[in-house]
Coordinates of C-alpha atoms in Angstrom, one line a residue:
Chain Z
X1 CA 5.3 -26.9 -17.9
X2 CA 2.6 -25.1 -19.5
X3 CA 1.8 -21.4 -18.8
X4 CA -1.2 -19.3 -18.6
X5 CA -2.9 -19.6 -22.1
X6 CA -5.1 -16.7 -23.6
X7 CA -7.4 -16.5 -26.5
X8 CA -7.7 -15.1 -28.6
X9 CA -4.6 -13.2 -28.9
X10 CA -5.9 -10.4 -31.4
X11 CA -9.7 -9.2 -31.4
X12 CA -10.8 -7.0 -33.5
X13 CA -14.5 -5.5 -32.7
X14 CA -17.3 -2.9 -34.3
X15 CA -18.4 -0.9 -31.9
X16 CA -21.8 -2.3 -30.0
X17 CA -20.5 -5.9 -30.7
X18 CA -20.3 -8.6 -27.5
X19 CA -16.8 -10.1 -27.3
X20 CA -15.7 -13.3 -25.0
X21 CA -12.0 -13.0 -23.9
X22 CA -10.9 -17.0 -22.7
X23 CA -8.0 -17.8 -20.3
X24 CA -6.6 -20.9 -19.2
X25 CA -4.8 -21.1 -16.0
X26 CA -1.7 -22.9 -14.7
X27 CA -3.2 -26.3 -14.1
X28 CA -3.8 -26.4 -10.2
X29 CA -3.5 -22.6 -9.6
X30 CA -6.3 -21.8 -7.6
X31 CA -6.2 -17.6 -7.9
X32 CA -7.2 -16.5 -11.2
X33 CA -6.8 -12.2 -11.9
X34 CA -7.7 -10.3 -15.0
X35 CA -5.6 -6.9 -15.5
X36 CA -6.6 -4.1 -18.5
X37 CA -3.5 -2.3 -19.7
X38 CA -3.8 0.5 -21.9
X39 CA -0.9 1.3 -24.1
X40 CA 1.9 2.8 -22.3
X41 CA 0.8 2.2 -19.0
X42 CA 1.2 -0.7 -16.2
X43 CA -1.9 -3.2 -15.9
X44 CA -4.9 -2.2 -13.9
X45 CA -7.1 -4.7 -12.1
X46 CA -10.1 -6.0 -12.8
X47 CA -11.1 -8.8 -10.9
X48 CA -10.0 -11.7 -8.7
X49 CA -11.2 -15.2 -9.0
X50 CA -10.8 -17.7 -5.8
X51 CA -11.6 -21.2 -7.1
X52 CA -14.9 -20.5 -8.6
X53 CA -15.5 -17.6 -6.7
X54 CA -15.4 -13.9 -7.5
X55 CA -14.2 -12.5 -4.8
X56 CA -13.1 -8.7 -5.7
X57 CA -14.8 -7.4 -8.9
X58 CA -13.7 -3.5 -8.0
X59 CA -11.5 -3.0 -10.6
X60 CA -14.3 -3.3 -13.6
X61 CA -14.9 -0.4 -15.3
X62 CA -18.7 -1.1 -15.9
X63 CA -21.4 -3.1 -16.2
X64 CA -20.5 -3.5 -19.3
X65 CA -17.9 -6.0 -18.1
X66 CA -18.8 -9.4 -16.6
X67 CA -16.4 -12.3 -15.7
X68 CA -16.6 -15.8 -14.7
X69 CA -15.0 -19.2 -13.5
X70 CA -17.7 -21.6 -13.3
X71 CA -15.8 -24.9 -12.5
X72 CA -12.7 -23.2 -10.7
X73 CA -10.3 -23.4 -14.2
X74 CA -10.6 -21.7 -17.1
X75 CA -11.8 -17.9 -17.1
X76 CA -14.2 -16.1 -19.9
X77 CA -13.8 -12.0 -19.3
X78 CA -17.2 -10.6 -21.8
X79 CA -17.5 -7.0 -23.1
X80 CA -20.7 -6.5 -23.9
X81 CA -21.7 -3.3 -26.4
X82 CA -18.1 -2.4 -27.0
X83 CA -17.5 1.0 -27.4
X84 CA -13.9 2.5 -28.3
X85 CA -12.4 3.8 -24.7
X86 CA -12.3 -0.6 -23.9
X87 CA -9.3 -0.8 -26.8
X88 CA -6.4 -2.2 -24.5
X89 CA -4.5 -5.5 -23.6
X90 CA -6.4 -7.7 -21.4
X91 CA -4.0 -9.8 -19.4
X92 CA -4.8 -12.7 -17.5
X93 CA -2.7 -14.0 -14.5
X94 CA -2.8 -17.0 -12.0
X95 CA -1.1 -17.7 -9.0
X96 CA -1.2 -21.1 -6.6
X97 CA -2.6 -19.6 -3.8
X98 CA -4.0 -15.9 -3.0
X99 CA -0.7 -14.1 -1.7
X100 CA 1.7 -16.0 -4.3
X101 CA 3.5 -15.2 -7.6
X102 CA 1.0 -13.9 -10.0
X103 CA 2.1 -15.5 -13.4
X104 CA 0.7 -13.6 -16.7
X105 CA -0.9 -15.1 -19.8
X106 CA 0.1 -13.3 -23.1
X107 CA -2.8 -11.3 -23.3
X108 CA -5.4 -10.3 -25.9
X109 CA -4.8 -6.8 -27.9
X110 CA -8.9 -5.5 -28.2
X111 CA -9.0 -3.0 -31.2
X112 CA -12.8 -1.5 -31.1
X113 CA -13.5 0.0 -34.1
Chain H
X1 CA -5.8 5.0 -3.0
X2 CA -2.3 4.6 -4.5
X3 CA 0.4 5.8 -5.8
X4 CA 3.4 3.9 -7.3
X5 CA 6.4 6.4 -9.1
X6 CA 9.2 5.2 -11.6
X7 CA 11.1 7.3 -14.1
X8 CA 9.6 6.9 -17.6
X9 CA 12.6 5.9 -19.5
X10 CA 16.3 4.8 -19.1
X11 CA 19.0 4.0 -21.8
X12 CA 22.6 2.5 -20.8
X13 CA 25.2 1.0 -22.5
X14 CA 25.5 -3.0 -23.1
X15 CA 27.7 -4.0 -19.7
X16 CA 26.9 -1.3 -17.5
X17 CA 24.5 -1.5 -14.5
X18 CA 21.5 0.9 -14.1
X19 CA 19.2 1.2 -11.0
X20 CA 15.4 1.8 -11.5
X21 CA 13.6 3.4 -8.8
X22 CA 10.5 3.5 -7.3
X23 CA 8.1 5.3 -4.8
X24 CA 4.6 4.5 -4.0
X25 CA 2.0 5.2 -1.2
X26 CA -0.7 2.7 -0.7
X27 CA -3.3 1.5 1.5
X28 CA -2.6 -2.6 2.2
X29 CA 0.3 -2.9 1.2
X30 CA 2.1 -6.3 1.7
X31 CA 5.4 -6.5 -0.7
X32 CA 6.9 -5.2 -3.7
X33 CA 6.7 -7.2 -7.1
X34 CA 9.5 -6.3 -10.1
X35 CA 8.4 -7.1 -13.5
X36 CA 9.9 -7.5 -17.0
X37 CA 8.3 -6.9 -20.1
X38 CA 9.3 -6.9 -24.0
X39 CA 6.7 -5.5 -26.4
X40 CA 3.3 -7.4 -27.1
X41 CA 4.6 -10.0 -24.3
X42 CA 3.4 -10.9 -21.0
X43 CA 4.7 -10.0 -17.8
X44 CA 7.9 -11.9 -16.6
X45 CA 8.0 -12.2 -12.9
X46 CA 11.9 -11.2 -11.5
X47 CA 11.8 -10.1 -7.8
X48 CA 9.6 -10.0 -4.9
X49 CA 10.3 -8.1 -1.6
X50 CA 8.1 -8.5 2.0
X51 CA 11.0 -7.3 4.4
X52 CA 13.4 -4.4 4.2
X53 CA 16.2 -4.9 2.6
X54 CA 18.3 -6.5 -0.6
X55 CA 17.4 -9.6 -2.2
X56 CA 19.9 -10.7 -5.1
X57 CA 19.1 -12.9 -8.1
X58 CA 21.9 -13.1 -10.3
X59 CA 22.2 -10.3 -12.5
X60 CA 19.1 -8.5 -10.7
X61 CA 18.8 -7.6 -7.7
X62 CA 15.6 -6.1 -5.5
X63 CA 15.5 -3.5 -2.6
X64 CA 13.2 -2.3 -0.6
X65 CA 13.0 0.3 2.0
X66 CA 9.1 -0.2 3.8
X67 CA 9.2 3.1 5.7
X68 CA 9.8 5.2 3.0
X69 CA 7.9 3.6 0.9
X70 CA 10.9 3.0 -2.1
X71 CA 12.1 -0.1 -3.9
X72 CA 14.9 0.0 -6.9
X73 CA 15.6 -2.7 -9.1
X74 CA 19.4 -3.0 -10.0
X75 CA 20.5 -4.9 -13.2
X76 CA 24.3 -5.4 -13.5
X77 CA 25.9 -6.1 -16.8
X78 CA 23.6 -5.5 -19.2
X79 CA 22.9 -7.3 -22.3
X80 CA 20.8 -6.4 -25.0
X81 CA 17.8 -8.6 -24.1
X82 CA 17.7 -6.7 -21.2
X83 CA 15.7 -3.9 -23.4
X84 CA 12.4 -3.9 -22.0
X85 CA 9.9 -2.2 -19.9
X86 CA 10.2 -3.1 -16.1
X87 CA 6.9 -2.6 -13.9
X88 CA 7.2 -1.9 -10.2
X89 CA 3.9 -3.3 -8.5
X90 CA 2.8 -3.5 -4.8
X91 CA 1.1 -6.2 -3.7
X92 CA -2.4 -5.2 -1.6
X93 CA -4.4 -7.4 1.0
X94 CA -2.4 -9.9 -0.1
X95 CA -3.4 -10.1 -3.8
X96 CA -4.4 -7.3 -5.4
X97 CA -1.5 -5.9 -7.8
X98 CA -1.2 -2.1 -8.6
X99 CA 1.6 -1.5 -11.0
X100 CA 2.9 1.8 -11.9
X101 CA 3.2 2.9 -15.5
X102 CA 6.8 1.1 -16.0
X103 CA 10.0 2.0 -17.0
X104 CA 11.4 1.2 -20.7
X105 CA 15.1 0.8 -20.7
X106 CA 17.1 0.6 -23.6
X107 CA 20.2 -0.8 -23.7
X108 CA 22.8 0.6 -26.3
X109 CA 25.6 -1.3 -28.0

């Protein structure tokens, strides 16, 4: 069956631009995690998505950084004013319930210039 | 916070077995995820461990030792495809992943 889908898969962005990272689930899965992962280093959380609710946003590093799952499916994570230090691999996972399997997407490399 | 340990890099020899090990101290923890990764893929999910002990999945296997807080991933007879980076991750409050900074392992003809 179908995995977790991400897109784009490449992004490049000027610095100060808005960008909208998409992911699409496993059909039915009804936990939804974003993970940053800088090069050379394991992912770090972001946030975790119950159905349509955001229930843990700890993990994002500013304000700057605003997810959401309006109809319990697919995911947007935006970046707004991009600034160079948010360059990394943004990996999206979903799992079928909370304390399952997480299964990844392929991720979308963010190059801020 | 946390902690999660695992040696940086690895190289063995195609056939041969090599353990990778790993240490972490947590807050919430619930069980132990191992993870494979090649270059610019996603995360491949191989073993997870809740109780003490071994779990074996074919040429992987998974241990974990709660109390001291130490997990090692074995892989016997190694191919080639086996080069990748494997992430050790605890699993906290029952969902939140922290994964250390993974282990690349080479495999050598």
């Amino acid at each position: 069956g179908a995995g977790v889908s991400q897109s784009p898969r490449y992004k490049v962005a000027k610095r100060g631009q808005d960008v909208a990272l998409r992911c699409d689930p496993i059909s039915g899965h009804v936990s939804l995690f974003w993970y940053q992962q800088a090069l050379g280093q394991g992912p770090e959380f972001l946030t975790y998505f119950q159905n349509e609710a955001q229930l843990d946003k700890s993990g994002l590093p500013s304000d700057r950084f605003f997810a959401e799952r309006p109809e319990g499916s697919v995911s947007t994570l935006k970046i707004q004013r991009t600034q160079q230090e948010d360059s990394a691999v943004y990996l999206c996972a979903s799992s079928p319930k909370r304390e399952e399997t997480q299964y990844f997407g392929p991720g979308t490399r963010l190059l801020v210039l | 916070g946390q902690n999660i340990d695992q040696p940086t890099e690895m190289t063995a020899t195609e056939g041969a077995i090599v353990q990778i090990n790993c240490t972490y101290q947590t807050s919430g923890f619930n069980g132990l995820f191992w993870y494979q990764q090649h270059a610019g893929e996603a995360p491949t999910f191989l073993s997870y461990n809740v109780l003490d002990g071994l779990e074996e999945k074919g040429r992987f296997s998974s241990f974990l030792s709660r109390s001291k807080g130490y997990s090692y991933l074995l892989l016997k007879e190694l191919q080639m495809k086996d080069s990748a980076s494997y992430l050790c991750a605890v699993t906290r409050w029952g969902y939140k992943l922290s994964f250390g900074a993974g282990t690349t392992v080479t495999v050598r003809a």
